[in-house]
PDB file of C-alpha atoms in Angstrom:
ATOM      1  CA  UNK A   1      25.495 -66.836  10.294  1.00 69.00           C
ATOM      2  CA  UNK A   2      23.568 -65.736   7.265  1.00 77.00           C
ATOM      3  CA  UNK A   3      19.792 -65.894   7.379  1.00 87.00           C
ATOM      4  CA  UNK A   4      16.713 -64.756   5.516  1.00 92.00           C
ATOM      5  CA  UNK A   5      13.443 -63.649   7.099  1.00 95.00           C
ATOM      6  CA  UNK A   6      10.157 -63.467   5.274  1.00 96.00           C
ATOM      7  CA  UNK A   7       7.871 -62.034   7.950  1.00 96.00           C
ATOM      8  CA  UNK A   8       4.592 -62.740   6.151  1.00 95.00           C
ATOM      9  CA  UNK A   9       3.476 -66.372   5.964  1.00 94.00           C
ATOM     10  CA  UNK A  10       0.407 -65.511   3.872  1.00 95.00           C
ATOM     11  CA  UNK A  11      -0.525 -62.447   1.835  1.00 97.00           C
ATOM     12  CA  UNK A  12      -3.961 -61.957   0.299  1.00 97.00           C
ATOM     13  CA  UNK A  13      -4.559 -59.406  -2.457  1.00 97.00           C
ATOM     14  CA  UNK A  14      -7.279 -58.705  -4.966  1.00 97.00           C
ATOM     15  CA  UNK A  15      -6.583 -59.198  -8.641  1.00 97.00           C
ATOM     16  CA  UNK A  16      -5.305 -55.944 -10.111  1.00 97.00           C
ATOM     17  CA  UNK A  17      -4.012 -54.631  -6.798  1.00 98.00           C
ATOM     18  CA  UNK A  18      -0.353 -53.908  -6.125  1.00 97.00           C
ATOM     19  CA  UNK A  19       1.844 -56.351  -4.241  1.00 97.00           C
ATOM     20  CA  UNK A  20       4.856 -56.123  -1.971  1.00 98.00           C
ATOM     21  CA  UNK A  21       6.466 -59.168  -0.376  1.00 98.00           C
ATOM     22  CA  UNK A  22       8.995 -58.491   2.329  1.00 98.00           C
ATOM     23  CA  UNK A  23      12.412 -60.026   2.727  1.00 97.00           C
ATOM     24  CA  UNK A  24      15.107 -59.184   5.279  1.00 96.00           C
ATOM     25  CA  UNK A  25      18.525 -60.787   5.336  1.00 93.00           C
ATOM     26  CA  UNK A  26      21.415 -61.070   7.706  1.00 88.00           C
ATOM     27  CA  UNK A  27      24.814 -61.278   6.032  1.00 78.00           C
ATOM     28  CA  UNK A  28      28.158 -59.692   6.809  1.00 69.00           C
ATOM     29  CA  UNK A  29      29.354 -58.862   3.320  1.00 74.00           C
ATOM     30  CA  UNK A  30      27.650 -57.658   0.158  1.00 73.00           C
ATOM     31  CA  UNK A  31      24.904 -60.194  -0.378  1.00 83.00           C
ATOM     32  CA  UNK A  32      23.789 -62.061  -3.434  1.00 87.00           C
ATOM     33  CA  UNK A  33      19.984 -61.987  -3.327  1.00 92.00           C
ATOM     34  CA  UNK A  34      17.332 -63.976  -5.162  1.00 93.00           C
ATOM     35  CA  UNK A  35      13.576 -64.274  -5.443  1.00 97.00           C
ATOM     36  CA  UNK A  36      12.054 -67.574  -6.582  1.00 96.00           C
ATOM     37  CA  UNK A  37       8.433 -68.598  -7.209  1.00 97.00           C
ATOM     38  CA  UNK A  38       6.952 -72.055  -6.709  1.00 95.00           C
ATOM     39  CA  UNK A  39       3.602 -73.261  -8.016  1.00 91.00           C
ATOM     40  CA  UNK A  40       1.904 -76.037  -6.006  1.00 86.00           C
ATOM     41  CA  UNK A  41       3.706 -79.355  -6.262  1.00 84.00           C
ATOM     42  CA  UNK A  42       6.358 -77.937  -8.592  1.00 86.00           C
ATOM     43  CA  UNK A  43       9.972 -76.889  -8.486  1.00 88.00           C
ATOM     44  CA  UNK A  44      11.178 -73.306  -8.096  1.00 92.00           C
ATOM     45  CA  UNK A  45      11.675 -70.742 -10.835  1.00 94.00           C
ATOM     46  CA  UNK A  46      13.949 -67.734 -10.572  1.00 94.00           C
ATOM     47  CA  UNK A  47      12.131 -64.385 -10.760  1.00 97.00           C
ATOM     48  CA  UNK A  48      15.139 -62.100 -10.361  1.00 95.00           C
ATOM     49  CA  UNK A  49      18.494 -61.735  -8.670  1.00 92.00           C
ATOM     50  CA  UNK A  50      20.786 -59.003  -7.361  1.00 92.00           C
ATOM     51  CA  UNK A  51      24.557 -59.193  -7.293  1.00 85.00           C
ATOM     52  CA  UNK A  52      25.716 -55.593  -7.618  1.00 82.00           C
ATOM     53  CA  UNK A  53      24.998 -52.362  -9.461  1.00 84.00           C
ATOM     54  CA  UNK A  54      21.552 -50.839  -9.789  1.00 87.00           C
ATOM     55  CA  UNK A  55      19.606 -51.521  -6.617  1.00 91.00           C
ATOM     56  CA  UNK A  56      16.299 -51.803  -8.477  1.00 96.00           C
ATOM     57  CA  UNK A  57      16.191 -55.136 -10.266  1.00 96.00           C
ATOM     58  CA  UNK A  58      13.696 -56.111 -12.944  1.00 97.00           C
ATOM     59  CA  UNK A  59      12.601 -59.703 -13.298  1.00 97.00           C
ATOM     60  CA  UNK A  60      10.250 -61.906 -15.235  1.00 96.00           C
ATOM     61  CA  UNK A  61       6.445 -61.753 -15.133  1.00 94.00           C
ATOM     62  CA  UNK A  62       6.465 -58.029 -14.326  1.00 96.00           C
ATOM     63  CA  UNK A  63       8.158 -58.376 -10.933  1.00 98.00           C
ATOM     64  CA  UNK A  64      10.816 -56.079  -9.549  1.00 98.00           C
ATOM     65  CA  UNK A  65      12.777 -55.906  -6.300  1.00 98.00           C
ATOM     66  CA  UNK A  66      14.752 -53.195  -4.571  1.00 96.00           C
ATOM     67  CA  UNK A  67      17.906 -53.804  -2.557  1.00 94.00           C
ATOM     68  CA  UNK A  68      18.185 -51.477   0.434  1.00 94.00           C
ATOM     69  CA  UNK A  69      21.451 -51.995   2.263  1.00 91.00           C
ATOM     70  CA  UNK A  70      20.530 -49.671   5.137  1.00 91.00           C
ATOM     71  CA  UNK A  71      17.448 -51.747   5.895  1.00 93.00           C
ATOM     72  CA  UNK A  72      18.940 -55.155   4.961  1.00 93.00           C
ATOM     73  CA  UNK A  73      15.917 -55.686   2.769  1.00 95.00           C
ATOM     74  CA  UNK A  74      15.144 -56.993  -0.691  1.00 97.00           C
ATOM     75  CA  UNK A  75      11.379 -56.587  -1.112  1.00 98.00           C
ATOM     76  CA  UNK A  76       9.568 -57.944  -4.143  1.00 98.00           C
ATOM     77  CA  UNK A  77       6.944 -55.798  -5.858  1.00 98.00           C
ATOM     78  CA  UNK A  78       4.430 -55.994  -8.668  1.00 98.00           C
ATOM     79  CA  UNK A  79       2.155 -53.084  -9.649  1.00 97.00           C
ATOM     80  CA  UNK A  80      -0.841 -55.207 -10.689  1.00 97.00           C
ATOM     81  CA  UNK A  81      -1.343 -58.801  -9.601  1.00 97.00           C
ATOM     82  CA  UNK A  82      -2.883 -61.440 -11.861  1.00 96.00           C
ATOM     83  CA  UNK A  83      -4.717 -64.544 -10.633  1.00 95.00           C
ATOM     84  CA  UNK A  84      -1.896 -66.668 -12.082  1.00 95.00           C
ATOM     85  CA  UNK A  85       0.545 -65.064  -9.634  1.00 96.00           C
ATOM     86  CA  UNK A  86      -0.925 -67.111  -6.780  1.00 96.00           C
ATOM     87  CA  UNK A  87       1.995 -69.226  -5.593  1.00 96.00           C
ATOM     88  CA  UNK A  88       4.676 -69.548  -2.930  1.00 96.00           C
ATOM     89  CA  UNK A  89       7.476 -66.983  -3.068  1.00 97.00           C
ATOM     90  CA  UNK A  90      10.938 -67.537  -1.632  1.00 96.00           C
ATOM     91  CA  UNK A  91      13.664 -65.038  -0.934  1.00 96.00           C
ATOM     92  CA  UNK A  92      17.235 -66.344  -0.767  1.00 93.00           C
ATOM     93  CA  UNK A  93      20.687 -65.004   0.061  1.00 89.00           C
ATOM     94  CA  UNK A  94      23.868 -66.495  -1.377  1.00 83.00           C
ATOM     95  CA  UNK A  95      25.985 -67.775   1.478  1.00 71.00           C
ATOM     96  CA  UNK A  96      29.489 -69.198   1.541  1.00 67.00           C
ATOM     97  CA  UNK A  97      29.556 -72.872   2.452  1.00 64.00           C
ATOM     98  CA  UNK A  98      32.564 -75.013   3.206  1.00 58.00           C
ATOM     99  CA  UNK A  99      34.833 -75.144   0.192  1.00 59.00           C
ATOM    100  CA  UNK A 100      34.165 -71.497  -0.638  1.00 64.00           C
ATOM    101  CA  UNK A 101      31.074 -72.057  -2.753  1.00 68.00           C
ATOM    102  CA  UNK A 102      28.118 -69.697  -2.613  1.00 72.00           C
ATOM    103  CA  UNK A 103      24.888 -71.586  -1.948  1.00 81.00           C
ATOM    104  CA  UNK A 104      21.506 -69.871  -1.611  1.00 85.00           C
ATOM    105  CA  UNK A 105      20.004 -69.920   1.884  1.00 87.00           C
ATOM    106  CA  UNK A 106      16.222 -69.740   1.561  1.00 92.00           C
ATOM    107  CA  UNK A 107      13.595 -68.024   3.640  1.00 93.00           C
ATOM    108  CA  UNK A 108      10.500 -69.880   4.795  1.00 94.00           C
ATOM    109  CA  UNK A 109       8.385 -68.526   1.971  1.00 95.00           C
ATOM    110  CA  UNK A 110       5.298 -66.344   1.605  1.00 97.00           C
ATOM    111  CA  UNK A 111       2.116 -67.805   0.200  1.00 96.00           C
ATOM    112  CA  UNK A 112       0.300 -65.386  -2.110  1.00 97.00           C
ATOM    113  CA  UNK A 113      -3.464 -65.717  -2.393  1.00 97.00           C
ATOM    114  CA  UNK A 114      -5.206 -63.742  -5.132  1.00 97.00           C
ATOM    115  CA  UNK A 115      -8.925 -62.955  -4.869  1.00 94.00           C
ATOM    116  CA  UNK A 116     -10.879 -62.312  -8.076  1.00 89.00           C
TER     117      UNK A 116
ATOM    118  CA  UNK B   1      14.369 -79.682 -24.309  1.00 62.00           C
ATOM    119  CA  UNK B   2      16.974 -78.966 -21.661  1.00 69.00           C
ATOM    120  CA  UNK B   3      16.076 -79.321 -18.039  1.00 93.00           C
ATOM    121  CA  UNK B   4      16.129 -81.328 -14.854  1.00 95.00           C
ATOM    122  CA  UNK B   5      14.105 -84.463 -14.324  1.00 95.00           C
ATOM    123  CA  UNK B   6      13.313 -86.119 -11.021  1.00 96.00           C
ATOM    124  CA  UNK B   7      11.738 -89.481 -10.611  1.00 91.00           C
ATOM    125  CA  UNK B   8       9.490 -90.726  -9.316  1.00 91.00           C
ATOM    126  CA  UNK B   9       7.075 -87.881  -8.588  1.00 93.00           C
ATOM    127  CA  UNK B  10       5.564 -89.766  -5.640  1.00 94.00           C
ATOM    128  CA  UNK B  11       7.354 -92.380  -3.587  1.00 94.00           C
ATOM    129  CA  UNK B  12       6.180 -94.467  -0.696  1.00 93.00           C
ATOM    130  CA  UNK B  13       8.418 -96.517   1.520  1.00 91.00           C
ATOM    131  CA  UNK B  14       8.129 -98.551   4.633  1.00 91.00           C
ATOM    132  CA  UNK B  15       9.917 -97.531   7.771  1.00 89.00           C
ATOM    133  CA  UNK B  16      13.438 -98.972   7.914  1.00 88.00           C
ATOM    134  CA  UNK B  17      13.949 -99.137   4.161  1.00 91.00           C
ATOM    135  CA  UNK B  18      16.468 -97.191   2.134  1.00 93.00           C
ATOM    136  CA  UNK B  19      15.190 -95.419  -0.961  1.00 94.00           C
ATOM    137  CA  UNK B  20      16.955 -93.630  -3.826  1.00 96.00           C
ATOM    138  CA  UNK B  21      15.631 -90.530  -5.548  1.00 96.00           C
ATOM    139  CA  UNK B  22      16.771 -89.857  -9.077  1.00 97.00           C
ATOM    140  CA  UNK B  23      17.932 -86.510 -10.470  1.00 97.00           C
ATOM    141  CA  UNK B  24      19.167 -86.043 -14.018  1.00 97.00           C
ATOM    142  CA  UNK B  25      20.075 -82.850 -15.900  1.00 97.00           C
ATOM    143  CA  UNK B  26      20.973 -82.244 -19.534  1.00 96.00           C
ATOM    144  CA  UNK B  27      21.955 -78.601 -19.094  1.00 94.00           C
ATOM    145  CA  UNK B  28      25.678 -79.420 -18.930  1.00 94.00           C
ATOM    146  CA  UNK B  29      25.803 -77.811 -15.486  1.00 93.00           C
ATOM    147  CA  UNK B  30      28.723 -78.514 -13.194  1.00 92.00           C
ATOM    148  CA  UNK B  31      26.931 -77.949  -9.876  1.00 92.00           C
ATOM    149  CA  UNK B  32      24.011 -79.932  -8.505  1.00 94.00           C
ATOM    150  CA  UNK B  33      22.083 -79.675  -5.237  1.00 94.00           C
ATOM    151  CA  UNK B  34      19.540 -81.517  -3.128  1.00 97.00           C
ATOM    152  CA  UNK B  35      17.048 -79.657  -0.946  1.00 96.00           C
ATOM    153  CA  UNK B  36      14.392 -80.814   1.437  1.00 97.00           C
ATOM    154  CA  UNK B  37      11.180 -78.816   1.743  1.00 94.00           C
ATOM    155  CA  UNK B  38       8.807 -79.070   4.685  1.00 93.00           C
ATOM    156  CA  UNK B  39       5.688 -76.937   5.181  1.00 85.00           C
ATOM    157  CA  UNK B  40       6.551 -73.578   6.709  1.00 79.00           C
ATOM    158  CA  UNK B  41      10.304 -74.251   6.690  1.00 83.00           C
ATOM    159  CA  UNK B  42      11.382 -73.272   3.223  1.00 86.00           C
ATOM    160  CA  UNK B  43      14.195 -75.186   1.558  1.00 92.00           C
ATOM    161  CA  UNK B  44      17.061 -76.719   3.469  1.00 93.00           C
ATOM    162  CA  UNK B  45      20.232 -77.901   1.782  1.00 93.00           C
ATOM    163  CA  UNK B  46      21.054 -81.609   2.128  1.00 96.00           C
ATOM    164  CA  UNK B  47      24.074 -82.067  -0.169  1.00 95.00           C
ATOM    165  CA  UNK B  48      25.680 -80.299  -3.058  1.00 92.00           C
ATOM    166  CA  UNK B  49      28.268 -81.156  -5.669  1.00 93.00           C
ATOM    167  CA  UNK B  50      30.412 -78.706  -7.607  1.00 90.00           C
ATOM    168  CA  UNK B  51      32.125 -81.312  -9.758  1.00 90.00           C
ATOM    169  CA  UNK B  52      32.020 -84.992 -10.645  1.00 94.00           C
ATOM    170  CA  UNK B  53      33.202 -87.341  -7.889  1.00 95.00           C
ATOM    171  CA  UNK B  54      33.053 -84.604  -5.273  1.00 93.00           C
ATOM    172  CA  UNK B  55      30.243 -83.484  -2.975  1.00 93.00           C
ATOM    173  CA  UNK B  56      29.778 -81.559   0.250  1.00 91.00           C
ATOM    174  CA  UNK B  57      27.351 -81.852   3.145  1.00 93.00           C
ATOM    175  CA  UNK B  58      24.724 -79.181   3.579  1.00 91.00           C
ATOM    176  CA  UNK B  59      22.835 -78.193   6.700  1.00 90.00           C
ATOM    177  CA  UNK B  60      20.877 -81.427   7.154  1.00 94.00           C
ATOM    178  CA  UNK B  61      22.990 -84.236   5.651  1.00 96.00           C
ATOM    179  CA  UNK B  62      22.478 -86.750   8.488  1.00 96.00           C
ATOM    180  CA  UNK B  63      20.587 -89.828   7.282  1.00 96.00           C
ATOM    181  CA  UNK B  64      21.221 -89.055   3.600  1.00 97.00           C
ATOM    182  CA  UNK B  65      23.887 -90.066   1.096  1.00 97.00           C
ATOM    183  CA  UNK B  66      24.696 -89.044  -2.483  1.00 98.00           C
ATOM    184  CA  UNK B  67      26.981 -89.931  -5.351  1.00 97.00           C
ATOM    185  CA  UNK B  68      28.178 -87.981  -8.372  1.00 97.00           C
ATOM    186  CA  UNK B  69      29.697 -90.487 -10.773  1.00 97.00           C
ATOM    187  CA  UNK B  70      28.448 -88.661 -13.870  1.00 97.00           C
ATOM    188  CA  UNK B  71      28.079 -84.951 -14.547  1.00 96.00           C
ATOM    189  CA  UNK B  72      24.406 -85.267 -15.414  1.00 97.00           C
ATOM    190  CA  UNK B  73      23.300 -87.432 -12.488  1.00 98.00           C
ATOM    191  CA  UNK B  74      23.110 -86.787  -8.735  1.00 98.00           C
ATOM    192  CA  UNK B  75      21.023 -89.466  -6.960  1.00 98.00           C
ATOM    193  CA  UNK B  76      20.014 -89.060  -3.329  1.00 97.00           C
ATOM    194  CA  UNK B  77      19.586 -92.024  -1.000  1.00 97.00           C
ATOM    195  CA  UNK B  78      17.377 -91.590   2.028  1.00 96.00           C
ATOM    196  CA  UNK B  79      18.592 -94.143   4.535  1.00 93.00           C
ATOM    197  CA  UNK B  80      16.805 -95.767   7.425  1.00 88.00           C
ATOM    198  CA  UNK B  81      18.891 -93.528   9.709  1.00 87.00           C
ATOM    199  CA  UNK B  82      16.876 -90.493   8.634  1.00 88.00           C
ATOM    200  CA  UNK B  83      14.430 -90.022  11.499  1.00 88.00           C
ATOM    201  CA  UNK B  84      11.733 -88.096   9.687  1.00 90.00           C
ATOM    202  CA  UNK B  85      12.083 -88.628   5.937  1.00 93.00           C
ATOM    203  CA  UNK B  86       8.557 -87.708   4.824  1.00 95.00           C
ATOM    204  CA  UNK B  87       9.019 -84.500   2.816  1.00 95.00           C
ATOM    205  CA  UNK B  88       9.199 -82.925  -0.631  1.00 95.00           C
ATOM    206  CA  UNK B  89      12.660 -83.278  -2.170  1.00 97.00           C
ATOM    207  CA  UNK B  90      13.968 -80.874  -4.779  1.00 96.00           C
ATOM    208  CA  UNK B  91      17.005 -81.252  -6.977  1.00 96.00           C
ATOM    209  CA  UNK B  92      18.654 -78.254  -8.636  1.00 94.00           C
ATOM    210  CA  UNK B  93      21.612 -77.482 -10.826  1.00 93.00           C
ATOM    211  CA  UNK B  94      23.608 -74.406 -11.756  1.00 90.00           C
ATOM    212  CA  UNK B  95      26.240 -73.700 -14.348  1.00 86.00           C
ATOM    213  CA  UNK B  96      29.136 -73.470 -11.966  1.00 76.00           C
ATOM    214  CA  UNK B  97      29.146 -71.341  -8.882  1.00 66.00           C
ATOM    215  CA  UNK B  98      26.393 -70.831  -6.352  1.00 60.00           C
ATOM    216  CA  UNK B  99      25.919 -67.317  -7.641  1.00 68.00           C
ATOM    217  CA  UNK B 100      24.716 -68.717 -10.946  1.00 77.00           C
ATOM    218  CA  UNK B 101      20.987 -69.202 -11.375  1.00 84.00           C
ATOM    219  CA  UNK B 102      19.724 -72.476  -9.984  1.00 89.00           C
ATOM    220  CA  UNK B 103      17.337 -74.511 -12.103  1.00 92.00           C
ATOM    221  CA  UNK B 104      15.012 -76.793 -10.203  1.00 94.00           C
ATOM    222  CA  UNK B 105      13.422 -80.107 -11.008  1.00 95.00           C
ATOM    223  CA  UNK B 106       9.708 -80.775 -10.354  1.00 94.00           C
ATOM    224  CA  UNK B 107      10.416 -82.571  -7.078  1.00 95.00           C
ATOM    225  CA  UNK B 108       9.713 -85.949  -5.488  1.00 96.00           C
ATOM    226  CA  UNK B 109       7.264 -86.327  -2.631  1.00 95.00           C
ATOM    227  CA  UNK B 110       8.427 -89.077  -0.296  1.00 95.00           C
ATOM    228  CA  UNK B 111       6.028 -90.577   2.219  1.00 95.00           C
ATOM    229  CA  UNK B 112       7.091 -93.083   4.841  1.00 91.00           C
ATOM    230  CA  UNK B 113       4.323 -95.450   5.827  1.00 86.00           C
TER     231      UNK B 113
END
């Protein structure tokens, strides 16, 4: 069965420092991969997604992610973190459900804390 | 403005009562989804619908029911059979397939007293 692992529950960084959030997936075929961000008490917003092609994907708010098939990873990066980036981040893999539809399966999330 | 609305934002119910959460979208999306979010568990799929008058169970459908009578509406009923209903509920929609970007509503926090 498909699954997503985000090994870090919390990550703390200083404002201006670089960031990398880890995501590992388990899926038999070529995966569809997503990163979403959630501010407290709000819904989720898509940061970026990978379906095929260039393995380095650019997203909104200065985020990027790199798909590495050999490591089954899709880590999210940002070169310089802003205080407004503090939020919960979710990695997801598109999985086939009954009826043949792809539905994202979400990881447990990583909470990003930004120190001034 | 196009988007997804969920109401109410906070909902309280007594044990043994059914309650219905509203989800409306004006994005003209075919697919709609309901997720449950608990602390430290990420999002888990309850139900999804790819088209009007059709819906499929997700991973944790027991104790929940849905309907999709209109394209723009996908209400979720939390029944008294749901053993632990206190959670944050998120509705989402996408244009068509699951590979399309999902757009999420602001969520409803349900608390059972």
